[in-house]
Amino acid sequence: MMNENRNLTILGIESSCDETAAAVVRNGREVLSNVISSQIDIHTVYGGVVPEIASRMHCEQINGVIRLALKQAGLDFGGIDIIAVTKGPGLVGALLVGVSEAKALAYALHKPLVGVNHIEGHIAANYITHPDLEPPYVCLVVSGGHTHLAVVRGYRDFELVGATQDDAAGETFDKVARAVGLGYPGGPKVDKAAAGGNPHAVEFPRGEVRDRPYDFTFSGLKSAVLNYINLANMKGETLNVADITASFQKSVVESLVSRTVRCAEHYGIKTVAAAGGVSANSALRRELAEACAGKGMRCLYPEPVYCTDNAAMIASAGYYAYLDGVRDDEFLNADPNLKLGYR
Ligand code: KG4
Ligand code: ZN
């Protein structure tokens, strides 16, 4: 029998996209190890993630990554109380590698198994960086596949108040990066290129969704950037990549920040957090912090390593799921389309 009052040490496993990751986290907040094996170099050759290659790479990497996470934590399997794994959303073949591994470990070691929603994992990354953070707060979740605005009412209680109507924020960064020739992965490259550019050089649109004040739309912006580039190419003009990326980034960041702060004001919530790969963006971090300061709100985001995909955030979310009574078994399956708040 597990003593609920003692320390709980969780092994987190993440394989939803192109990072194979394992981490050991104590009581949802204290990271003992965080190992991430990125496949970026392989996928870069193809200009984006190739699902079949991702699955194969996860198979090759996962045992070594878990072994390393245990070693760095100074533990063996006997020191682990719970196994938490991303069950979705993500690429189905990639998810299945982590889910199968976690099920095999839980079964062989007689440890409880907890399937975790990847988006809830991104939100939980804030508990690692900010040990005093407790709900309620408003969370902007911006990753390669998702753009959500949620009121986090409890550790396991999410009210989804806004989402993208089309492309995710990270996906837009990646597409613009490709169009200006920066390649994959686009977000960090745009962030870097934009630092030397003029954000007012090109007036790109800020997408609004009628009657949906907290929803996002980025397809119009993406088309505007692509049209701008095509026109410049047709005229034989050299692209000013720094100015284009800075102007594009400003439009995305303004859309994200304005809705997040308006949402927090509307719900009377004084703490705002960001999460997901795009929350590593330097302009977003700066502008969200400034906007929150102007309204007397606390603004939080995870350390950059916990913004992009990692397993520490999965272990953290798994801890709260476990405390909430979640117990999975050998029938746990990957759910590539899992939504925030669904289990
Ligand atoms: O959360 P994440 O690692 O994976 C998903 O769950 O999707 O997010 C990856 C996304 C990619 O689209 C990547 O380009 C974007 O996050 N990203 C960034 C930055 N770092 C990563 N976008 C803008 N600025 C960054 N610094
Ligand atoms: Zn992610």
XYZ file of C-alpha atoms and ligand atoms in Angstrom:
370
model
C 0.000 0.000 0.000
C 1.314 3.450 -0.880
C 1.392 5.998 1.900
C -0.347 9.084 0.444
C 1.397 11.420 2.877
C 4.954 10.550 2.008
C 6.967 11.887 -0.893
C 5.817 10.605 -4.262
C 8.466 10.141 -6.905
C 7.164 10.014 -10.457
C 8.811 8.793 -13.616
C 7.391 10.832 -16.519
C 7.583 9.632 -20.122
C 6.881 11.816 -23.169
C 6.910 10.782 -26.846
C 4.038 12.674 -28.496
C 6.028 14.346 -31.278
C 9.747 14.644 -31.989
C 11.360 14.508 -28.543
C 11.877 11.301 -26.604
C 11.902 12.385 -22.974
C 11.972 10.948 -19.468
C 12.133 12.755 -16.131
C 11.982 12.019 -12.431
C 9.970 14.528 -10.401
C 9.117 14.511 -6.709
C 5.716 15.720 -5.519
C 4.899 17.406 -8.826
C 7.378 20.242 -8.411
C 10.915 19.063 -7.619
C 12.788 17.895 -10.722
C 15.424 15.237 -9.952
C 16.259 14.674 -13.624
C 14.993 15.807 -17.023
C 16.365 14.024 -20.099
C 15.303 15.067 -23.605
C 16.537 13.382 -26.761
C 15.576 15.596 -29.680
C 15.088 14.299 -33.220
C 15.250 17.784 -34.729
C 18.422 17.125 -36.730
C 16.820 14.193 -38.554
C 13.508 15.938 -39.308
C 15.282 19.132 -40.426
C 16.397 17.311 -43.566
C 12.698 16.884 -44.507
C 11.576 20.378 -43.410
C 9.232 19.054 -40.708
C 8.381 16.060 -38.520
C 7.983 12.790 -40.473
C 5.669 10.662 -38.265
C 7.067 7.249 -39.259
C 10.642 8.358 -38.597
C 9.565 9.863 -35.259
C 8.065 6.530 -34.124
C 11.174 4.575 -35.070
C 13.463 7.043 -33.329
C 11.352 6.877 -30.159
C 11.700 3.074 -30.186
C 15.460 3.361 -30.488
C 15.842 6.053 -27.841
C 13.289 5.388 -25.150
C 15.067 2.760 -23.030
C 18.317 4.712 -22.950
C 16.530 7.963 -22.123
C 14.678 6.363 -19.191
C 17.865 4.718 -17.903
C 19.657 8.066 -18.047
C 16.819 9.865 -16.254
C 17.001 7.322 -13.412
C 20.783 7.527 -13.261
C 20.773 11.330 -13.121
C 18.163 11.201 -10.360
C 20.382 8.754 -8.454
C 17.617 6.146 -8.356
C 16.779 2.729 -9.695
C 13.267 1.529 -10.570
C 12.709 0.674 -6.896
C 12.802 4.408 -6.083
C 9.898 5.197 -8.411
C 6.359 5.293 -6.979
C 4.293 6.125 -10.067
C 4.713 5.985 -13.843
C 3.111 8.838 -15.812
C 2.987 8.918 -19.597
C 1.598 11.207 -22.297
C -1.436 9.468 -23.817
C -2.411 12.289 -26.229
C -2.778 14.472 -28.160
C 0.029 13.910 -30.645
C 1.177 11.598 -33.429
C -0.447 8.232 -32.811
C 2.596 6.081 -33.661
C 4.858 8.279 -31.550
C 2.461 8.267 -28.582
C 2.142 4.480 -28.722
C 5.866 4.044 -28.085
C 5.674 5.908 -24.760
C 2.334 4.365 -23.778
C 3.547 0.796 -24.484
C 6.781 1.406 -22.595
C 4.948 2.846 -19.593
C 2.441 -0.010 -19.521
C 5.233 -2.595 -19.668
C 7.137 -0.895 -16.836
C 4.061 -0.453 -14.649
C 3.097 -4.092 -15.150
C 6.575 -5.503 -14.549
C 7.320 -3.269 -11.560
C 3.812 -3.378 -10.012
C 3.626 0.436 -9.983
C 0.565 2.608 -10.588
C 0.201 3.942 -14.141
C -1.222 7.374 -14.975
C -2.005 8.525 -18.537
C -1.543 12.278 -18.968
C -3.034 14.811 -21.368
C -0.057 16.521 -23.061
C -1.723 19.968 -22.974
C -2.329 19.640 -19.227
C 1.367 18.722 -19.023
C 2.349 21.999 -20.700
C 0.237 23.914 -18.168
C 1.800 21.964 -15.263
C 5.280 23.078 -16.391
C 4.497 26.296 -14.528
C 4.301 24.400 -11.206
C 7.911 23.347 -11.686
C 9.251 26.839 -12.317
C 6.946 28.545 -9.784
C 6.745 26.386 -6.640
C 4.185 28.716 -5.030
C 1.780 28.781 -7.991
C -1.708 27.520 -7.251
C -4.962 27.799 -9.203
C -6.884 29.853 -10.101
C -5.036 31.499 -12.951
C -5.489 32.121 -16.652
C -3.222 30.064 -18.902
C -2.319 30.759 -22.517
C -1.218 27.436 -24.044
C 0.687 27.993 -27.272
C 2.459 25.096 -28.942
C 3.045 23.621 -32.377
C -0.350 21.946 -32.452
C -2.457 23.962 -29.980
C -3.472 27.472 -29.081
C -5.801 27.605 -26.089
C -6.877 30.124 -23.534
C -8.001 28.403 -20.342
C -9.120 29.427 -16.904
C -7.348 26.970 -14.616
C -9.784 26.654 -11.693
C -8.066 23.702 -10.020
C -5.118 21.395 -10.708
C -7.464 19.233 -12.763
C -10.204 21.706 -13.560
C -9.857 23.626 -16.828
C -12.391 25.930 -18.411
C -11.501 26.334 -22.062
C -12.559 29.864 -22.995
C -10.750 30.312 -26.306
C -8.927 28.388 -29.015
C -7.600 28.885 -32.497
C -10.099 28.640 -35.328
C -7.423 27.499 -37.761
C -3.624 27.234 -37.399
C -1.866 26.938 -34.042
C 0.530 29.748 -33.126
C 3.629 27.506 -33.356
C 2.508 26.091 -36.684
C 2.257 29.673 -38.024
C 5.791 30.417 -36.817
C 7.005 27.242 -38.554
C 5.261 28.061 -41.854
C 6.531 31.640 -41.958
C 10.043 30.448 -41.123
C 9.929 28.056 -44.063
C 8.608 30.780 -46.408
C 11.459 33.166 -45.572
C 14.018 30.365 -45.865
C 14.871 29.903 -42.188
C 13.858 26.234 -42.158
C 12.695 23.941 -39.363
C 12.080 24.326 -36.448
C 10.747 27.759 -37.254
C 9.830 29.281 -33.890
C 13.302 29.695 -32.374
C 14.743 30.819 -35.743
C 12.065 33.496 -36.233
C 12.587 34.623 -32.629
C 16.295 35.095 -33.307
C 15.912 36.713 -36.749
C 13.205 39.089 -35.489
C 15.468 40.418 -32.743
C 17.388 42.423 -35.358
C 14.308 43.651 -37.261
C 11.812 46.522 -37.170
C 8.414 45.239 -35.945
C 6.696 48.222 -37.601
C 8.269 47.676 -41.037
C 5.253 45.803 -42.464
C 1.683 46.240 -41.228
C 0.419 42.634 -41.111
C -3.225 41.985 -40.015
C -4.290 41.010 -36.465
C -6.940 38.324 -36.882
C -10.257 38.799 -35.033
C -12.987 36.172 -34.701
C -16.483 37.654 -34.737
C -18.420 37.169 -31.475
C -15.623 35.011 -30.057
C -13.475 37.466 -28.086
C -11.020 34.830 -26.815
C -10.581 32.840 -30.009
C -7.591 33.178 -32.304
C -7.133 33.075 -36.060
C -3.764 33.028 -37.780
C -4.591 31.876 -41.320
C -5.184 35.456 -42.586
C -1.860 36.563 -41.138
C -0.079 33.569 -42.653
C -1.576 34.343 -46.095
C -0.637 38.025 -45.766
C 2.987 37.114 -45.023
C 3.130 34.606 -47.905
C 1.563 37.166 -50.316
C 4.037 39.804 -49.196
C 6.936 37.431 -49.872
C 5.557 36.332 -53.275
C 5.069 39.937 -54.355
C 8.596 40.864 -53.298
C 9.984 37.837 -55.156
C 8.025 38.746 -58.306
C 9.430 42.276 -58.183
C 12.907 40.834 -57.750
C 13.322 42.550 -54.363
C 15.621 41.085 -51.712
C 13.668 39.974 -48.646
C 14.466 41.743 -45.403
C 14.035 38.638 -43.242
C 14.624 40.498 -39.977
C 11.891 43.080 -40.710
C 9.394 40.514 -42.051
C 9.826 38.155 -39.090
C 9.738 41.004 -36.554
C 6.509 42.391 -38.091
C 4.941 38.930 -38.264
C 5.952 38.119 -34.694
C 4.493 41.407 -33.457
C 1.125 40.545 -34.983
C 1.036 37.075 -33.387
C 2.205 38.346 -30.015
C -0.345 41.186 -29.976
C -3.171 38.744 -30.710
C -2.025 36.406 -27.937
C -1.342 39.046 -25.296
C -4.458 41.185 -25.820
C -6.861 38.233 -25.483
C -5.042 36.721 -22.514
C -5.085 39.931 -20.504
C -8.699 40.707 -21.484
C -9.696 37.208 -20.400
C -8.012 37.565 -16.989
C -9.722 40.956 -16.511
C -13.102 39.552 -17.495
C -12.834 36.636 -15.057
C -11.331 38.799 -12.298
C -8.179 36.662 -12.085
C -4.897 38.274 -11.056
C -2.422 35.613 -12.208
C -1.619 34.906 -15.848
C 0.619 32.065 -17.070
C 1.851 31.009 -20.487
C 2.855 27.499 -21.536
C 3.921 25.452 -24.572
C 6.759 25.818 -27.076
C 5.775 29.319 -28.212
C 5.880 30.567 -24.610
C 9.683 30.378 -25.023
C 9.357 33.272 -27.501
C 11.246 36.292 -26.198
C 8.810 38.893 -27.587
C 5.801 37.074 -26.129
C 7.469 36.822 -22.716
C 8.377 40.505 -22.752
C 5.028 41.836 -24.020
C 2.896 39.600 -21.798
C 4.916 40.640 -18.746
C 4.521 44.330 -19.656
C 0.783 44.059 -20.311
C 0.236 42.191 -17.029
C 2.326 44.684 -15.075
C 0.160 47.489 -16.507
C -2.942 45.774 -15.076
C -1.393 44.782 -11.743
C -1.421 41.093 -12.682
C 1.243 38.505 -11.935
C 2.754 37.070 -15.131
C 4.443 33.657 -15.181
C 5.986 31.352 -17.735
C 8.071 28.197 -17.410
C 11.848 28.173 -17.778
C 12.535 27.725 -21.529
C 13.484 24.034 -21.146
C 10.027 23.344 -19.671
C 8.201 25.354 -22.391
C 8.983 22.939 -25.211
C 8.204 19.227 -24.950
C 9.704 17.494 -21.913
C 8.744 14.739 -19.499
C 9.097 16.696 -16.241
C 5.850 18.509 -17.061
C 4.180 15.124 -17.703
C 5.381 13.837 -14.325
C 4.029 16.999 -12.673
C 0.596 16.689 -14.301
C 0.714 12.946 -13.533
C 1.255 13.702 -9.842
C -1.902 15.816 -9.653
C -3.838 13.240 -11.689
C -2.698 10.520 -9.276
C -3.781 12.575 -6.252
C -7.129 12.996 -8.019
C -7.512 9.200 -8.156
C -6.442 8.475 -11.729
C -5.237 4.861 -12.146
C -4.728 3.447 -15.613
C -4.090 -0.169 -16.584
C -2.943 -2.351 -19.462
C -5.867 -1.074 -21.543
C -4.491 2.478 -21.625
C -4.378 3.600 -25.254
C -2.961 6.546 -27.176
C -5.533 9.190 -28.100
C -4.093 11.393 -30.868
C -7.015 13.863 -30.722
C -7.389 14.239 -26.955
C -8.722 17.723 -26.024
C -7.871 19.878 -23.035
C -9.989 18.905 -20.045
C -10.897 15.517 -21.550
C -9.547 12.250 -20.153
O 5.197 22.514 -27.116
P 6.052 22.124 -28.250
O 7.486 21.757 -27.988
O 5.427 20.928 -29.049
C 4.046 20.787 -29.248
O 3.369 20.286 -28.314
O 3.586 21.219 -30.321
O 5.985 23.346 -29.287
C 6.701 23.364 -30.463
C 6.364 24.650 -31.177
C 6.972 24.703 -32.582
O 5.973 25.168 -33.487
C 8.101 25.712 -32.419
O 8.394 26.402 -33.609
C 7.528 26.639 -31.349
O 6.889 25.773 -30.444
N 8.591 27.392 -30.659
C 8.699 28.733 -30.698
C 9.875 29.072 -29.976
N 10.434 27.914 -29.498
C 9.617 26.889 -29.920
N 7.922 29.658 -31.298
C 8.307 30.943 -31.199
N 9.426 31.340 -30.533
C 10.226 30.447 -29.906
N 11.318 30.850 -29.241
Zn 3.982 20.030 -26.629
